[in-house]
Every structure is written in C-alpha cells, then in structure tokens.
Short mmCIF file of C-alpha atoms and ligand atoms in Angstrom, two decimals:
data_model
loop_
_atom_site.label_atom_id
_atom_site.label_comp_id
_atom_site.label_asym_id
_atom_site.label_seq_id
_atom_site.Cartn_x
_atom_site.Cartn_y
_atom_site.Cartn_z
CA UNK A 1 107.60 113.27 116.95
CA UNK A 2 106.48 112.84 113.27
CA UNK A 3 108.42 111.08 111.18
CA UNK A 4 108.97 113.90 108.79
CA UNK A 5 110.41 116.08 111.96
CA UNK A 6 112.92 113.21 112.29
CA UNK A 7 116.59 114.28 111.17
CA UNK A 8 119.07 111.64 112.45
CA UNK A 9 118.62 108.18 113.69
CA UNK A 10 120.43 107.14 116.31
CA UNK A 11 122.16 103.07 115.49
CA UNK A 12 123.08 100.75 118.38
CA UNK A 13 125.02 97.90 116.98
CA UNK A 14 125.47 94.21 117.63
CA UNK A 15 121.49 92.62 118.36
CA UNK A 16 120.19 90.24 116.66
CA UNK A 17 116.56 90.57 115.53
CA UNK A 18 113.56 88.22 116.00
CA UNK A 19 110.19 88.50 115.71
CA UNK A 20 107.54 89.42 113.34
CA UNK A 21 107.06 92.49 111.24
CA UNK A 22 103.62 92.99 108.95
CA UNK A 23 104.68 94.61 105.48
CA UNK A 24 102.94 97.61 104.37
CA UNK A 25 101.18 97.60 100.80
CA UNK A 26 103.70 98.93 97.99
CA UNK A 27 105.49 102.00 97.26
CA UNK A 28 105.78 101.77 93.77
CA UNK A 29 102.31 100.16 93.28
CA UNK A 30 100.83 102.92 95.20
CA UNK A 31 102.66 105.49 93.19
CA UNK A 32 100.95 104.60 89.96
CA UNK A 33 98.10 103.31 91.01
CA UNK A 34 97.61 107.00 92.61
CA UNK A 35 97.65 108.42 89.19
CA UNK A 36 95.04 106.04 87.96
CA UNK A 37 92.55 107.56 90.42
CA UNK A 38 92.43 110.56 88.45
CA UNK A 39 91.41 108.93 85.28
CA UNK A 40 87.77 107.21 87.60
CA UNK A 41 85.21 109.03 87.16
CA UNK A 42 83.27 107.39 90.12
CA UNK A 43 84.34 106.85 93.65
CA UNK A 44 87.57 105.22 94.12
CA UNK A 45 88.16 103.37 97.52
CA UNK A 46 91.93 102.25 98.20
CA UNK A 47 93.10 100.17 101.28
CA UNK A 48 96.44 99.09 102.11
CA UNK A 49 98.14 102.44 101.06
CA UNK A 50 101.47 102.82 102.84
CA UNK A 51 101.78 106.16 104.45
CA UNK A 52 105.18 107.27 103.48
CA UNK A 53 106.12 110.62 103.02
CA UNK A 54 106.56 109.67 99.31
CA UNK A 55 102.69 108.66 98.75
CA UNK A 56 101.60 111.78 101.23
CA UNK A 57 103.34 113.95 98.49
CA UNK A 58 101.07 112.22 95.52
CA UNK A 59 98.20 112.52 97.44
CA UNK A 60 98.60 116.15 98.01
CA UNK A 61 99.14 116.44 94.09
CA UNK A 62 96.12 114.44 93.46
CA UNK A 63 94.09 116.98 95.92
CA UNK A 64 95.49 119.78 94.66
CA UNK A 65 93.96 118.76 90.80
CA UNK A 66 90.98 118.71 92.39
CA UNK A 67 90.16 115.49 93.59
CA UNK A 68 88.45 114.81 97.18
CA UNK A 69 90.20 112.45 99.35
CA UNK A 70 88.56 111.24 102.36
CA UNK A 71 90.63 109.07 105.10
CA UNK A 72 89.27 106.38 106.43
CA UNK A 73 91.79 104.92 108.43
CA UNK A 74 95.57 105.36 108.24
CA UNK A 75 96.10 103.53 105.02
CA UNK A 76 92.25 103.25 103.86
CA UNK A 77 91.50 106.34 101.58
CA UNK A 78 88.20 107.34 99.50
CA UNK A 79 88.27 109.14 96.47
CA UNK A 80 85.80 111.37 94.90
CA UNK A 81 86.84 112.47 91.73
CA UNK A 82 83.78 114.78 90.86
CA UNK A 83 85.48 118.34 90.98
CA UNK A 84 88.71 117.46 88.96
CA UNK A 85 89.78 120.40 86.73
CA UNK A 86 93.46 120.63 86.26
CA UNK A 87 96.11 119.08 84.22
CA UNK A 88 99.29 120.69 85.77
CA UNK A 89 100.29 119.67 88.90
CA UNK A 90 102.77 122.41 90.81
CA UNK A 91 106.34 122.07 90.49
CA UNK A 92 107.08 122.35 93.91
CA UNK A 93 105.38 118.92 94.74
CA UNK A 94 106.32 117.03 91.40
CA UNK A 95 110.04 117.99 91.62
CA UNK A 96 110.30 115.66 95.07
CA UNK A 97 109.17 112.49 93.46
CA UNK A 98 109.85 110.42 90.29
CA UNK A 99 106.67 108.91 90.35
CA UNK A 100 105.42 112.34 89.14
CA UNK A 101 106.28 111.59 85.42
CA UNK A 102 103.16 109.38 86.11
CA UNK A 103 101.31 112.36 85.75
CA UNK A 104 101.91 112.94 82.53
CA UNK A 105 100.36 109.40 81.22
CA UNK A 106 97.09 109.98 83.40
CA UNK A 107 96.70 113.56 82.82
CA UNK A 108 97.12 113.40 79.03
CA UNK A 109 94.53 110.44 78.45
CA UNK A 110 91.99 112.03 81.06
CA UNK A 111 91.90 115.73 79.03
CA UNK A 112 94.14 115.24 76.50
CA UNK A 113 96.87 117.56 77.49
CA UNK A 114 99.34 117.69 80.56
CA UNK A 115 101.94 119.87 81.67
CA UNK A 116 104.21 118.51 84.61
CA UNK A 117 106.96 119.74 85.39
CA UNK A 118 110.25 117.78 84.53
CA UNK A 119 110.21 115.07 87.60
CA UNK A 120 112.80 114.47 90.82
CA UNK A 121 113.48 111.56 92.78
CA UNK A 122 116.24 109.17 93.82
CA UNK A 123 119.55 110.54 92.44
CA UNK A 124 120.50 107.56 90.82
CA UNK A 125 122.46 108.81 87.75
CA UNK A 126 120.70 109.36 84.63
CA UNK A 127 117.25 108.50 84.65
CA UNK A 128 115.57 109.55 80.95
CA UNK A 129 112.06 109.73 79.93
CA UNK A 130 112.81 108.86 76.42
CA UNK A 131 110.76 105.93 76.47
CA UNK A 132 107.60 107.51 77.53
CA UNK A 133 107.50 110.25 75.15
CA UNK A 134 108.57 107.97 72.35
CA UNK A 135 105.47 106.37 73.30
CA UNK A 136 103.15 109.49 73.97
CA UNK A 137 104.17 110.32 70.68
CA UNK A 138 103.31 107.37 68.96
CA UNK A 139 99.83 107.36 70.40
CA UNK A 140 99.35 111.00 68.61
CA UNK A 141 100.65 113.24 71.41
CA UNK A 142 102.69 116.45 70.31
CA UNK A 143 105.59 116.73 73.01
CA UNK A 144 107.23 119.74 74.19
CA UNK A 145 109.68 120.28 76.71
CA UNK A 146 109.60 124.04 77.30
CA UNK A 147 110.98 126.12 80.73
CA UNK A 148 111.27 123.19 82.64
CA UNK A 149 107.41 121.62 81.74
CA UNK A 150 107.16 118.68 79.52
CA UNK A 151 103.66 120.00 77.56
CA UNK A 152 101.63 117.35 76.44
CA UNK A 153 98.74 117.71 74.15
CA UNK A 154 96.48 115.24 71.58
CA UNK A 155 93.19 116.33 69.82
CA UNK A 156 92.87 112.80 70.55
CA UNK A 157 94.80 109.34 71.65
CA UNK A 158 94.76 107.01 68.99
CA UNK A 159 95.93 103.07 69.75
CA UNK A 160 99.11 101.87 68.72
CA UNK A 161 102.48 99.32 68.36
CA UNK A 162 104.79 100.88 70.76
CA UNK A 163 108.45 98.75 71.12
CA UNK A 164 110.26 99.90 74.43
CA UNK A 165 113.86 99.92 74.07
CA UNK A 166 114.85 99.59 77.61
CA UNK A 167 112.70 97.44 80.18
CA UNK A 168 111.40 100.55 81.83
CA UNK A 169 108.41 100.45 84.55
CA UNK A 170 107.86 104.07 84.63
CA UNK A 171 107.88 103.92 80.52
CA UNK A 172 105.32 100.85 81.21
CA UNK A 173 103.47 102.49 83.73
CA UNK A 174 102.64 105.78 82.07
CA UNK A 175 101.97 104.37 78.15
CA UNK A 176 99.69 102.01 80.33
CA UNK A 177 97.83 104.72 81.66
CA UNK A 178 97.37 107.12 78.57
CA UNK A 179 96.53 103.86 75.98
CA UNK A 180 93.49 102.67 78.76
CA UNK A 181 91.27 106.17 77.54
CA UNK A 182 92.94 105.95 73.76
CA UNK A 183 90.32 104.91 70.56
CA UNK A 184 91.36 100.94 70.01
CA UNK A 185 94.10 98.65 70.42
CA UNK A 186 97.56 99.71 71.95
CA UNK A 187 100.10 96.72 72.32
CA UNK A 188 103.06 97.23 74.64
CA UNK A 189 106.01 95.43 73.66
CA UNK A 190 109.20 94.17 76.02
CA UNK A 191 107.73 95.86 78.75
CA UNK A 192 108.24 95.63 82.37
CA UNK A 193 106.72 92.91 84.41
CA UNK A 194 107.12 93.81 87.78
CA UNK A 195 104.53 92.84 90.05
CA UNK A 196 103.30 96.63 90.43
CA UNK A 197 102.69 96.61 86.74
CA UNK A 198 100.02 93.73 87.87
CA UNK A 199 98.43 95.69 90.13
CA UNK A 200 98.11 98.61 87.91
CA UNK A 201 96.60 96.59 85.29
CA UNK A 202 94.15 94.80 88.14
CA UNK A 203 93.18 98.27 89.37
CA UNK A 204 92.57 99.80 85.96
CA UNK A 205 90.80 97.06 85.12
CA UNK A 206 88.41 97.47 88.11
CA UNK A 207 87.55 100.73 86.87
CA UNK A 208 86.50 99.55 83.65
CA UNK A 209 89.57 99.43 81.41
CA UNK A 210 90.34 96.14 79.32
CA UNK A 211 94.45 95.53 80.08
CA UNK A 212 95.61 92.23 78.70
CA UNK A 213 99.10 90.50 79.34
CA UNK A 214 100.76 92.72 82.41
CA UNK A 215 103.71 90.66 83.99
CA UNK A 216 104.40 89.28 80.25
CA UNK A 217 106.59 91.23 77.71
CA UNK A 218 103.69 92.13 75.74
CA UNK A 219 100.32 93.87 77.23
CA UNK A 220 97.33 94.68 75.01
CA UNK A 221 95.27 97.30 75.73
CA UNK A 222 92.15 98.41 73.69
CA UNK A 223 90.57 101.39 74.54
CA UNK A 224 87.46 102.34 76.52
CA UNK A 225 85.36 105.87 76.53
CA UNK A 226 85.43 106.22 79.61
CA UNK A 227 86.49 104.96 83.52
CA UNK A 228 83.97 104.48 86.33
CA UNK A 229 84.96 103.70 89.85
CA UNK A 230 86.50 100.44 91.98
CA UNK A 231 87.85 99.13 95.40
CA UNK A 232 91.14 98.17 95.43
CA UNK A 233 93.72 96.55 97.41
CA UNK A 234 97.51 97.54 97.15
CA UNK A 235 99.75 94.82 97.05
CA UNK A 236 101.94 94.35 99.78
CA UNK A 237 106.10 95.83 99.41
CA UNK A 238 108.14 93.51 98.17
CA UNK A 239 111.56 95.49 98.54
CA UNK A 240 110.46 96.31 101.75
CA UNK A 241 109.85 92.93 102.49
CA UNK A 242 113.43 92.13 101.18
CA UNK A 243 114.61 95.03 103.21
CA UNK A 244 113.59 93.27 106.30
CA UNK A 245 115.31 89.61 105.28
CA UNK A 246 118.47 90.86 104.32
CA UNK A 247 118.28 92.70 107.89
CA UNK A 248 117.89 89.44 109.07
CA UNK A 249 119.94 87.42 107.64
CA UNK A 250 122.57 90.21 108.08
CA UNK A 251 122.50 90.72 111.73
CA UNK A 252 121.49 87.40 112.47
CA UNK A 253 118.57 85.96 114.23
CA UNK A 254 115.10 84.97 112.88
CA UNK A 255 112.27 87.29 111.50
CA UNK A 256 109.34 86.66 109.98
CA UNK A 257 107.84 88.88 107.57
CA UNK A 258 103.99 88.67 107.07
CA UNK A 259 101.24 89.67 104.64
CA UNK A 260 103.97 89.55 101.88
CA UNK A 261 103.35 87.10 98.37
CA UNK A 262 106.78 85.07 98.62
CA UNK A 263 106.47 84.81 94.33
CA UNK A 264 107.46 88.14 94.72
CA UNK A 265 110.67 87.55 96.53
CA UNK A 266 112.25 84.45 94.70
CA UNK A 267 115.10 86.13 93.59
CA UNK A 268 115.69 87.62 97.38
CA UNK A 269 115.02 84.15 98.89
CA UNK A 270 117.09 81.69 96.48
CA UNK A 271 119.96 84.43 96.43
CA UNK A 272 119.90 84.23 100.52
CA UNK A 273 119.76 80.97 100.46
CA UNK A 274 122.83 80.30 98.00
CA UNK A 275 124.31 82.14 101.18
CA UNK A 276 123.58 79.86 103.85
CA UNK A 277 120.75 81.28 105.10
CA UNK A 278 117.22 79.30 106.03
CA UNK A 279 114.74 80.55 104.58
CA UNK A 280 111.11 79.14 105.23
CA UNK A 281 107.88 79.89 102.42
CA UNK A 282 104.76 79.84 103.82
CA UNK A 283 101.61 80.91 101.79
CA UNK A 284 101.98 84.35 103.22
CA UNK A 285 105.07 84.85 105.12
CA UNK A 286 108.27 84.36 105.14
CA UNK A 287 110.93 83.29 108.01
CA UNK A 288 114.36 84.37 107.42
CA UNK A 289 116.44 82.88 109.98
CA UNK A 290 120.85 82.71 110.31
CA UNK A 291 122.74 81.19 113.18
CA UNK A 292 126.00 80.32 111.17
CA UNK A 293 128.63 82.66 109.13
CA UNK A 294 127.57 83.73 105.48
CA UNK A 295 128.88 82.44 102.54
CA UNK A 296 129.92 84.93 100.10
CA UNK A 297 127.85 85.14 96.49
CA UNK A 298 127.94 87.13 93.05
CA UNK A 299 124.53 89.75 93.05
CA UNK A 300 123.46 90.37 89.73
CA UNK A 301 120.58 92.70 89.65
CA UNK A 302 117.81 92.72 86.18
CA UNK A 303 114.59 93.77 85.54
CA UNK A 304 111.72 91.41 87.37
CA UNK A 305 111.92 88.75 88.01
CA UNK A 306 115.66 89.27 88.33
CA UNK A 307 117.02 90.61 91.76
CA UNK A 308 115.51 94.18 92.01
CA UNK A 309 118.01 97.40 92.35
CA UNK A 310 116.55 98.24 94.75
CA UNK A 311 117.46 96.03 96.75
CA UNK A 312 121.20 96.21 95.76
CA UNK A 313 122.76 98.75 98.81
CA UNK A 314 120.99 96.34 101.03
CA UNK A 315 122.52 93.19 99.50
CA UNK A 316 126.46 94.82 99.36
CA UNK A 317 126.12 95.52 103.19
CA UNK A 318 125.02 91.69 103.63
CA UNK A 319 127.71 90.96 101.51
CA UNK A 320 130.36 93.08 103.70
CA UNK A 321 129.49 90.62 106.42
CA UNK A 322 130.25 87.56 104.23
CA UNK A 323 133.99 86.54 104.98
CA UNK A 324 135.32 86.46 101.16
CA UNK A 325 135.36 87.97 98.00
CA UNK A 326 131.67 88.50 96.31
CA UNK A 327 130.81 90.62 93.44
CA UNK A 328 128.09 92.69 92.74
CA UNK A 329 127.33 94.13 89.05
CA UNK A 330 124.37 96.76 88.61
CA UNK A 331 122.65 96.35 85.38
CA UNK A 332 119.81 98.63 86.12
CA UNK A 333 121.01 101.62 86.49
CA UNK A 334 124.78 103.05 85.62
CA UNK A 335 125.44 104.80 89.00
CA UNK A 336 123.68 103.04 91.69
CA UNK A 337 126.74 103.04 94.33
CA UNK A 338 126.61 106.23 96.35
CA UNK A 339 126.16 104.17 99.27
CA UNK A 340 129.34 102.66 98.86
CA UNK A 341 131.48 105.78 100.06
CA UNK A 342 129.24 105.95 103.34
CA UNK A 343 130.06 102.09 103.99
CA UNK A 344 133.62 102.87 104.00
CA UNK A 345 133.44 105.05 106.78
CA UNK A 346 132.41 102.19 108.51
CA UNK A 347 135.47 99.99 107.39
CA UNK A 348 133.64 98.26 104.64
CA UNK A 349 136.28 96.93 101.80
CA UNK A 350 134.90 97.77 98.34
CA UNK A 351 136.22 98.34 95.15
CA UNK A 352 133.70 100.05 92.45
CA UNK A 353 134.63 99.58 89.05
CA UNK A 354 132.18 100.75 86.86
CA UNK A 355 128.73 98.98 87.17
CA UNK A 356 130.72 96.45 89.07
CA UNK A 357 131.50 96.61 93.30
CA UNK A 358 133.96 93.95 94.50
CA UNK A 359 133.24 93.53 97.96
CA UNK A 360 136.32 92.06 100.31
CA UNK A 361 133.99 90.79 103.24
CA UNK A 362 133.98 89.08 106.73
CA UNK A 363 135.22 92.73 108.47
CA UNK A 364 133.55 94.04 111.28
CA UNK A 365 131.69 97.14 110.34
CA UNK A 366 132.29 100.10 113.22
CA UNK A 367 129.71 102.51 113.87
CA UNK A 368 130.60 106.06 112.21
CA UNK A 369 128.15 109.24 111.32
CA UNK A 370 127.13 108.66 107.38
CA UNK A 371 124.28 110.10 105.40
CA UNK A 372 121.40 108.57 103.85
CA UNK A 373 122.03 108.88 99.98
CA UNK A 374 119.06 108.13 99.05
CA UNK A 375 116.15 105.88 99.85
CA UNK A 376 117.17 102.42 100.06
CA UNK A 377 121.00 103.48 100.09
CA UNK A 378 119.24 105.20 103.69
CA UNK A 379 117.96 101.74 104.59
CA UNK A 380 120.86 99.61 103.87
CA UNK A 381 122.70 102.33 105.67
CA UNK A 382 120.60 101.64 108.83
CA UNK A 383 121.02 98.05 108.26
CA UNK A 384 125.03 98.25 108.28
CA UNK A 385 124.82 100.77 111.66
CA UNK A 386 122.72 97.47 112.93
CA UNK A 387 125.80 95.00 112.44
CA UNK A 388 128.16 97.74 113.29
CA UNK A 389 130.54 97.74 116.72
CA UNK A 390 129.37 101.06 118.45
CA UNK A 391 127.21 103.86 117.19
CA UNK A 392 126.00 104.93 114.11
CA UNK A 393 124.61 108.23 113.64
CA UNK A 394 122.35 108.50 110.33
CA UNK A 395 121.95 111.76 108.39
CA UNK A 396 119.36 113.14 105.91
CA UNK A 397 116.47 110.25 106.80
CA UNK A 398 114.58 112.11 105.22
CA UNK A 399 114.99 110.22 102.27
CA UNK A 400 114.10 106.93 104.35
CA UNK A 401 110.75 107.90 105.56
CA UNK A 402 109.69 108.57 101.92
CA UNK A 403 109.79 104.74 101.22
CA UNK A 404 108.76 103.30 105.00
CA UNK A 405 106.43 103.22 106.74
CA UNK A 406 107.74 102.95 110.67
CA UNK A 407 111.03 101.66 110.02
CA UNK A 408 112.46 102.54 113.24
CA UNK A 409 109.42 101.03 115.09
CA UNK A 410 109.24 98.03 113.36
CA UNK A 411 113.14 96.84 113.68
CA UNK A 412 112.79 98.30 117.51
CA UNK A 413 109.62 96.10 117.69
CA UNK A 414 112.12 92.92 116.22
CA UNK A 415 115.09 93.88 118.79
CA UNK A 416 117.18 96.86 116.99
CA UNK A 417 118.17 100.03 118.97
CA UNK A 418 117.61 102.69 116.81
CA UNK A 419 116.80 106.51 118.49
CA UNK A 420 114.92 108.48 116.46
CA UNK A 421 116.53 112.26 116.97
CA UNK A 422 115.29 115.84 115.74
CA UNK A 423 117.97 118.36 115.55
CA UNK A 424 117.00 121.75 117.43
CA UNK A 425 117.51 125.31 115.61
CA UNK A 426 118.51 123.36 112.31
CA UNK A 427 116.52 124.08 109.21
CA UNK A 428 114.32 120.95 107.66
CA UNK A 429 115.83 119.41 104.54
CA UNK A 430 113.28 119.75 101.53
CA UNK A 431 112.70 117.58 99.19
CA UNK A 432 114.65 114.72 97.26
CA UNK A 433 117.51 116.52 95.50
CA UNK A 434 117.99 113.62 92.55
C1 LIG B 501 111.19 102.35 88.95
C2 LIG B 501 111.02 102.34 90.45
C3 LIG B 501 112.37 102.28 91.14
C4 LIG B 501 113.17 101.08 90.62
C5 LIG B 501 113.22 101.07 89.09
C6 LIG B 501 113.84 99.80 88.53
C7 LIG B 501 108.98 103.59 90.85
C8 LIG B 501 108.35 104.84 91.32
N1 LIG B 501 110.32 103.58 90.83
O1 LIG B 501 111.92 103.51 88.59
O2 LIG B 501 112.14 102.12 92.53
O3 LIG B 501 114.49 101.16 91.11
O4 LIG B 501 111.88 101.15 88.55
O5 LIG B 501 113.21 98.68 89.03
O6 LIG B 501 108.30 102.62 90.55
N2 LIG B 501 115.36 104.27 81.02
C9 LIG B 501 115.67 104.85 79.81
N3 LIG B 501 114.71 105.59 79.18
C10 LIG B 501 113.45 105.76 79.71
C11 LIG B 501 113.15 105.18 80.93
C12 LIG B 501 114.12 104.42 81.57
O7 LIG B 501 116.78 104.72 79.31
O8 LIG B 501 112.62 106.44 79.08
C13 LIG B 501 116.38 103.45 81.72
C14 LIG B 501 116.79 104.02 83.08
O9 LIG B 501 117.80 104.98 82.95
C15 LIG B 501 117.25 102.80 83.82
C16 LIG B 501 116.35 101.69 83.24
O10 LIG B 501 115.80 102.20 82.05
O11 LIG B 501 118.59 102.51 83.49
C17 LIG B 501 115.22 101.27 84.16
O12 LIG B 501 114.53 102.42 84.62
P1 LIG B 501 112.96 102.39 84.96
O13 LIG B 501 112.50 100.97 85.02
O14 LIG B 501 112.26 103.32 84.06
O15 LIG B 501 112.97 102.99 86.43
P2 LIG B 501 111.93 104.00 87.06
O16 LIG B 501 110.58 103.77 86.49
O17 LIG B 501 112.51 105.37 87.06
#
C-alpha cells in the first residue's frame, strides 16, 4: 500500500523503542531549495531529497513549468532545466502547500513576472505574506492580488535595504531567491537563520549566486546575470530528528538517530535534558535514552536557534507524561494548539490560554480515535497513541505523510506497533485544507 492510499493508522500502546533510525534530508530545505532549481540554467543534481508527499507535490509543480526531472534513485533527482517556459504554476497543486509562496520569489527573478495562486498549507492560524511583498516591492516589483493570484511583475529587479518586521523564513526564503538574479546589492535585515536558510544560500551559491551572511540577522546578496548549474546535498531534518527524540524520551527506551548535525538540535537536546533525560552527542548522531520518570519543564518556542514550533505538539505530549505542572507558551505562531483538543480525548489535562497551554502531567494517556490536525500535530498525535493504554486509531494521515518519509516503518523498525489501514469505499481526502 502507498503511503498516500493510507487513511488511518492503527496505535498499539505501551513499548518502549530502541534502536536506530537514519533521518531523511529536510522538508523545509527541500521546499526552497526546489524553487531554486528553476532559477539554474544548467543541470541541477539533488541527493538526499525526502520523498514526502509534500516535496512529490513541488516536484510535480516544478515539471509542470517545464522542467525535466530525471530519478535516479528514491531521493537522488536530476534536473534539466532547458525547456522551462511558464511562470504560473496551477492552483490546484499550489493551494496544498505553503511552500508554494516560494514560487513567487523564483519565478519573478527568473522572468520577471509570476502569478501563483494565493498558497495553502498547515492551518496554523494566520499566516500573512506581508513580508514578502513588502520586499518584492522594494526590489521594484508591482504587486497585485487579483481573483485569488498574487501577480507579480518588474521590467527589472533592482538591489535593495529590505528590514523584515517579523523573523519570517518564508519572507527570508523568497526575497533570497528574487535578490540572487536582481542588478547589485540587496541586504536582508533581521532575517531568519534557520539552518534551511544555510542550505539555500549553499545551494544558490553552487549555482553561481554570491549570498553572504545566511544564519546571521543580516545576509548580503549582490546580484549575478545569470545561474548555471550544481550538485547538492540536502541537509538532513532536524524536526524530524526531534520528532524521533521526543518519541523517545516519551515512551521510554533508547534510540539513536543518525545522519543528523546535533548543532541543529541544541535547543531539543538541552530542553530534554533539563527533563531528566540522557542525551548522548556524537559527531553525527544522537542517542536519546530514559529509564526514570520525567521532570516537568516550561517550553518556550522562538525563531532558530530557539526551540522550533514545530516541534511544539510533540513537546506538550512529552510534557503530558511529566508528573507536574509545565507550561508551554507559543511565540511563533498565535494558534498553534489544535492538537490540544485531540489529546484530551485521550485524558490529557491542558488548559490553553491564549498563546499559553498549562499542561497538568504524570496521567496515563488512553488510547481513543483522534484526527491528525495537521502535520506535526499528526505526529505528536502518533507519538501520544504510542504512550497510550490501549488503541489509538489516527485519522486524516494524510497530513503526516506530507512531512515523513516512512514514519510508520521506521518507529515499527525501533519497536512501535503501528498498522497502517486504508479505508474501503471511502473517498481520498485532498489536499491540506489550511
Ligand atoms: C516556515 C516553515 C514551518 C515553520 C515556520 C516557523 C516551511 C515550508 N515552513 O513556515 O514549518 O513552522 O517556518 O519556523 O519552511 N509572518 C508575518 N508576515 C509575513 C510572514 C510571516 O506576519 O509576511 C509571521 C507568521 O504569521 C508567523 C511568523 O511570522 O507568526 C513566522 O512565520 P514564518 O517564519 O514566515 O513561517 P513560514 O515560512 O510560513
């Protein structure tokens, strides 16, 4: 069964896991990086791409703007760029992934105009573009949004001092993308730093671009004519990484997670170890091991290197198993905390009050049927039907498989019971509502 057939997953409770699970290369790298590709204008060759439902969808956007894609192995792709013509992607693959908006900052600095339609994703509240068309703007762009298209067009991309006023990575990602084509110097101010930023700037650079200053507050850009073609290597997933420690040190056990960069996961590893967990760096792995109870802690997630969002659903169930009051407060984004109502049917204690969730832990979760919110609210979903008494039936995975690669496999493969299931005579779910 493919994983995009898969409707439910079926949770056994109560193992602990051990083992070792090899991390696939990042989502959110992968997701600009994708974009980037359409700017070469020479082959592009990309290894360690994950093959998640979420990257399959950017690839077939890619393709369908004309670019040749040839597979090499699962997550080895070539790219030939040589027949690119369009700069509007169709709305019925942009409107299932955020990571669409990227379009807009790759698009508009390859021809000079773009028109994507207004981007989905992970319903996570509000989730504005302000940012990036402040900054398309100031780099001589004349935005539209007009029937559901944000139209983008410049005679031509002139450098320029752009101040973010939010730390935004999809903000840093696309201004990143137009300024690299733009005539002379673009500087990025309080921009993000996450480590996917780095790679961007690493793989843009490859093809030719000059990128100055990513993972600082400042990168300085100054502008080339044109793009050529690279090899690149996609860093490994850091939240999925952290997805598979908290697991760990939630249900116990000890699991090592390899091919990761551990700089990457300081805030995961000193925040799990403020709990009482062991945690041991090597140069590429990390073992995440727990025999005693969990101390309870206050989760405060930021910007990089702060302790990502994303990784937030999966810290409150860890939390739930803490005996104790902890706290978490979401500074990222206003209405991360959908998960929260699904952990209650399993008997978690929580009280949200506004960006704030006070968790009463040290309960025994009980297995109940809940429904995968979205994409990491699906994994720490899975991860609470793991330390659950009973069963847990999960709902709407869809949104799981569009961030991991295997995730059923690779817990099974560490000592989980989880049964993939595909519901007979029931339609598909389409894409990501948010
Ligand atoms: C990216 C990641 C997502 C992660 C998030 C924060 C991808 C594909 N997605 O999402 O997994 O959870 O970073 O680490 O890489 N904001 C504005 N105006 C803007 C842009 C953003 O106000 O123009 C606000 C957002 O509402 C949010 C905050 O800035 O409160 C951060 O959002 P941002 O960093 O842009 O997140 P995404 O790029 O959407």
């Amino acid at each position: 069964m493919g994983e995009d057939e898969v409707q439910k997953l079926i949770v056994r409770g109560g193992n602990r896991l051990e083992g070792r699970v090899r991390i696939s290369g990042a989502k959110n790298a992968a997701l600009a990086i994708l974009p980037a590709v359409l700017m070469a204008s020479e082959k592009v060759s990309l290894y360690n791409v994950p093959d998640i439902i979420d990257v399959r969808t950017m690839l077939r956007i890619v393709e369908d703007l004309g670019m040749t894609i040839r597979r090499r192995g699962r997550n080895s792709l070539d790219f030939y760029p040589s027949g690119l013509r369009g700069f509007s992607p169709p709305y019925s693959l942009v409107q299932q992934i955020r990571a669409s908006s990227y379009l807009m900052g790759s698009l508009l600095g390859r021809f000079g105009k773009a028109a994507v339609p207004v981007p989905g994703g992970c319903d996570l509240g509000p989730r504005p573009i302000d940012q990036h068309l402040k900054g398309f703007t100031a780099l001589g762009a004349d935005c539209r949004i007009e029937h559901g298209l944000i139209n983008l067009t410049a005679g031509k991309l002139i450098g320029a001092h752009i101040y973010l006023d939010v730390v935004s990575v999809g903000a840093t990602v696309n201004l990143m993308l137009a300024a690299v084509l733009a005539e002379g110097r673009t500087v990025l101010e309080n921009v993000a730093k996450e480590p996917e930023i780095v790679d961007l700037a690493n793989m843009l650079n490859a093809l030719g671009a000059v990128v100055k200053g990513a993972g600082t507050d400042v990168i300085k850009i100054d502008g080339v004519k044109k793009l050529g073609g690279a090899e690149h290597m996609i860093i490994p997933d850091r939240i999925e990484a952290g997805t598979y420690m908290l697991a760990a040190a939630a249900a116990g056990g000890a699991v090592t997670v390899g091919e990761v960069i551990p700089k990457h996961l300081e805030a995961v590893t000193a925040k799990l170890r403020e709990m009482g967990v062991e945690i041991e760096v090597e140069p590429e792995q990390i073992t995440v091991s727990r025999n005693g109870p969990l101390i309870p802690s206050d989760l405060k997630t930021f910007p990089y290197p702060g302790f990502p969002t994303d990784l937030q659903p999966l810290g409150m169930v860890l939390l739930t198993a803490a005996p104790g009051t902890s706290v978490i407060t979401e500074n990222v984004f206003e209405n991360r905390f959908r998960h929260v109502d699904e952990l209650e049917k399993m008997g978690a204690q929580i009280k949200v009050e506004g960006r704030a969730a006070v968790i009463d832990g040290g309960l025994p979760l009980s297995g109940a049927p809940v429904a995968a919110t979205d994409l990491r609210a699906g994994a720490a979903l899975l991860v609470a039907g793991l330390i659950a008494e009973g069963e847990t039936v999960l709902g709407e995975v869809d949104h799981i498989y569009r961030g991991y690669e295997n995730i059923a496999e690779k817990l099974n493969s560490l000592g989980a019971q989880i049964k993939p299931q595909q519901l007979r005579g029931s339609s598909k779910a389409t894409g990501d509502p948010g």
